[in-house]
């Protein structure tokens, strides 16, 4: 996979069509890697549980269930997206990546996630618009949760210009609301507020100001 990505990133003699085909295959390869990671972790825990005494198996199964929920759905996709950024993230592929985003009908949810954040991480002009399109399109809670984490990272580390802060704050709260099915989590202290999004915008602004 890494070698394949290096070919896409560095081979100047490839035609545009060849690069598009390689990118599509690369994304499919990442999906296979994700499935293999899940299978390997499931196999590891199955062997571990089978080797436990009968009175310990139920506790181990509960432990695995908790780990699987976060690792399978959040950690593995994030690791692979960051790997893709290191492997094929380059200014030279901006046009190929943005066109892949616009012609993504054949992509899985995970592949859409990767292409969306490759575009955003490389600083494409419409990076936040790509993220909003992806957030509006997906209904998978794990993909939305990853999107929320990435947006918080962008915001807290000033990844985008300050002029985009309002748009970024709005997007953070919209994605957060979608994760919680139209509501906001109690941790954001919006409970009983008449205008929770406005209060959330103020809170995010205050948090960033205090962190500087």
Coordinates of C-alpha atoms in Angstrom, one line a residue:
X1 CA 0.0 0.0 0.0
X2 CA 2.7 2.5 0.9
X3 CA 4.7 1.7 -2.2
X4 CA 1.5 2.0 -4.3
X5 CA 0.9 5.4 -2.7
X6 CA 4.4 6.6 -3.4
X7 CA 3.9 5.8 -7.1
X8 CA 0.8 7.9 -7.1
X9 CA 2.5 10.7 -5.2
X10 CA 5.8 10.9 -7.1
X11 CA 5.5 9.5 -10.6
X12 CA 5.3 12.6 -12.8
X13 CA 4.9 10.5 -16.0
X14 CA 1.4 9.2 -15.1
X15 CA -1.5 10.6 -17.0
X16 CA -4.5 12.1 -15.2
X17 CA -6.6 9.1 -15.9
X18 CA -3.9 6.8 -14.6
X19 CA -3.7 8.8 -11.4
X20 CA -7.4 8.7 -10.9
X21 CA -7.5 5.0 -11.3
X22 CA -4.6 4.5 -8.9
X23 CA -6.2 6.8 -6.3
X24 CA -9.5 4.7 -6.6
X25 CA -7.5 1.5 -6.1
X26 CA -5.6 3.0 -3.2
X27 CA -8.8 3.9 -1.4
X28 CA -10.1 0.4 -2.0
X29 CA -6.8 -0.9 -0.5
X30 CA -7.3 1.2 2.6
X31 CA -10.8 -0.3 3.0
X32 CA -9.2 -3.8 2.8
X33 CA -6.6 -2.7 5.4
X34 CA -9.4 -1.5 7.7
X35 CA -11.2 -4.9 7.3
X36 CA -8.0 -6.8 8.0
X37 CA -7.2 -4.8 11.1
X38 CA -10.7 -5.5 12.4
X39 CA -10.3 -9.2 11.6
X40 CA -6.9 -9.5 13.3
X41 CA -8.1 -7.8 16.5
X42 CA -11.3 -9.9 16.6
X43 CA -9.1 -13.1 16.1
X44 CA -6.7 -11.9 18.9
X45 CA -9.5 -11.4 21.4
X46 CA -11.3 -14.6 20.4
X47 CA -8.2 -16.6 21.2
X48 CA -7.7 -14.7 24.4
X49 CA -11.3 -15.2 25.5
X50 CA -11.2 -18.9 24.6
X51 CA -8.1 -19.4 26.7
X52 CA -9.9 -17.8 29.8
X53 CA -11.5 -19.8 32.5
X54 CA -15.3 -20.1 32.1
X55 CA -16.0 -17.7 34.9
X56 CA -13.8 -15.0 33.3
X57 CA -15.1 -15.3 29.7
X58 CA -18.2 -13.0 30.2
X59 CA -16.0 -10.2 31.7
X60 CA -13.5 -10.5 28.9
X61 CA -16.3 -10.4 26.3
X62 CA -17.6 -7.2 27.8
X63 CA -14.1 -5.7 27.8
X64 CA -13.7 -6.6 24.2
X65 CA -17.0 -5.1 23.3
X66 CA -16.0 -1.8 24.9
X67 CA -12.6 -1.7 23.1
X68 CA -14.1 -2.8 19.8
X69 CA -16.6 0.0 19.8
X70 CA -13.9 2.7 19.9
X71 CA -11.0 1.0 18.2
X72 CA -12.9 -0.4 15.2
X73 CA -15.1 2.6 14.5
X74 CA -12.9 5.5 15.5
X75 CA -9.2 4.7 16.0
X76 CA -8.5 2.5 13.0
X77 CA -10.2 4.8 10.5
X78 CA -8.3 7.8 11.9
X79 CA -5.0 6.0 11.8
X80 CA -5.5 5.0 8.2
X81 CA -6.6 8.5 7.2
X82 CA -3.5 10.0 8.7
X83 CA -1.4 7.3 7.1
X84 CA -2.9 8.2 3.7
X85 CA -2.1 11.9 4.3
X86 CA 1.6 11.0 5.0
X87 CA 1.7 8.6 2.1
X88 CA 0.0 10.5 -0.8
X89 CA -0.7 14.0 0.6
X90 CA 0.9 16.4 -1.8
X91 CA 0.0 19.7 -3.5
X92 CA 0.5 17.9 -6.8
X93 CA -2.6 15.8 -6.3
X94 CA -5.0 18.6 -5.2
X95 CA -6.9 18.6 -8.5
X96 CA -7.1 14.8 -8.6
X97 CA -8.3 14.7 -5.0
X98 CA -10.9 17.4 -5.4
X99 CA -12.3 15.8 -8.5
X100 CA -12.4 12.4 -6.8
X101 CA -14.5 14.1 -4.0
X102 CA -17.0 15.4 -6.6
X103 CA -17.2 12.0 -8.3
X104 CA -17.4 9.8 -5.3
X105 CA -20.6 7.8 -6.0
X106 CA -18.7 4.5 -5.9
X107 CA -16.9 5.2 -2.6
X108 CA -17.8 3.6 0.7
X109 CA -18.4 5.8 3.7
X110 CA -14.9 5.2 4.9
X111 CA -13.4 6.0 1.5
X112 CA -15.5 9.2 1.4
X113 CA -14.1 10.1 4.8
X114 CA -10.5 9.6 3.7
X115 CA -10.9 11.7 0.5
X116 CA -12.7 14.4 2.4
X117 CA -10.0 14.9 4.9
X118 CA -7.2 14.5 2.5
X119 CA -8.8 17.5 0.7
X120 CA -9.1 19.4 4.0
X121 CA -5.7 18.5 5.4
X122 CA -4.0 19.7 2.2
X123 CA -5.6 23.1 2.6
X124 CA -7.8 23.0 -0.4
X125 CA -9.8 26.2 -0.9
X126 CA -13.1 24.6 -0.2
X127 CA -11.9 22.2 2.5
X128 CA -14.7 23.1 5.0
X129 CA -17.3 22.9 2.3
X130 CA -16.1 19.4 1.5
X131 CA -16.4 18.4 5.2
X132 CA -19.9 19.9 5.4
X133 CA -21.0 18.0 2.3
X134 CA -19.6 14.8 3.8
X135 CA -21.3 15.4 7.2
X136 CA -24.6 16.1 5.4
X137 CA -24.3 12.9 3.4
X138 CA -23.2 10.4 6.0
X139 CA -25.6 8.9 8.6
X140 CA -22.9 6.7 10.2
X141 CA -22.3 7.9 13.8
X142 CA -18.7 6.7 13.9
X143 CA -17.9 8.7 10.7
X144 CA -19.6 11.8 12.2
X145 CA -17.7 11.3 15.5
X146 CA -14.4 11.2 13.6
X147 CA -15.5 14.3 11.7
X148 CA -16.2 16.1 15.0
X149 CA -12.8 15.2 16.4
X150 CA -11.0 16.4 13.2
X151 CA -12.9 19.7 13.3
X152 CA -12.0 20.3 16.9
X153 CA -8.4 19.6 16.0
X154 CA -8.5 22.1 13.1
X155 CA -10.1 24.7 15.4
X156 CA -7.9 24.3 18.5
X157 CA -4.7 24.3 16.5
X158 CA -5.7 27.1 14.1
X159 CA -5.3 24.9 11.1
X160 CA -7.4 27.3 9.0
X161 CA -7.2 31.1 8.8
X162 CA -8.9 33.0 11.6
X163 CA -11.3 34.5 9.1
X164 CA -12.8 31.0 8.8
X165 CA -13.4 30.6 12.5
X166 CA -17.1 31.4 12.5
X167 CA -17.7 28.9 9.7
X168 CA -15.6 26.3 11.5
X169 CA -17.5 26.8 14.8
X170 CA -20.8 26.5 13.1
X171 CA -19.7 23.3 11.4
X172 CA -18.4 21.8 14.7
X173 CA -21.8 22.4 16.3
X174 CA -23.8 21.1 13.4
X175 CA -21.8 17.9 13.2
X176 CA -22.0 17.6 17.0
X177 CA -25.8 18.0 16.9
X178 CA -26.0 15.3 14.2
X179 CA -23.9 12.9 16.3
X180 CA -26.5 13.3 19.1
X181 CA -29.5 13.2 16.7
X182 CA -30.5 16.8 16.7
X183 CA -29.4 17.5 20.3
X184 CA -26.3 18.6 22.1
X185 CA -24.5 16.5 24.7
X186 CA -24.8 17.6 28.3
X187 CA -21.0 18.1 28.4
X188 CA -21.3 21.2 26.3
X189 CA -23.7 22.7 28.9
X190 CA -26.4 23.7 26.5
X191 CA -29.2 22.2 28.5
X192 CA -32.3 24.3 28.8
X193 CA -30.8 27.0 26.6
X194 CA -33.3 28.8 24.2
X195 CA -30.6 29.0 21.6
X196 CA -28.1 26.2 22.1
X197 CA -26.1 26.8 18.9
X198 CA -25.6 30.5 19.7
X199 CA -24.5 29.6 23.2
X200 CA -22.2 26.9 21.7
X201 CA -20.6 29.4 19.3
X202 CA -19.9 31.7 22.2
X203 CA -18.4 28.9 24.3
X204 CA -16.1 27.8 21.5
X205 CA -15.0 31.3 20.9
X206 CA -14.3 31.8 24.6
X207 CA -12.3 28.5 24.8
X208 CA -10.1 29.5 22.0
X209 CA -9.5 33.0 23.3
X210 CA -8.6 31.5 26.8
X211 CA -6.2 29.0 25.2
X212 CA -4.2 31.7 23.3

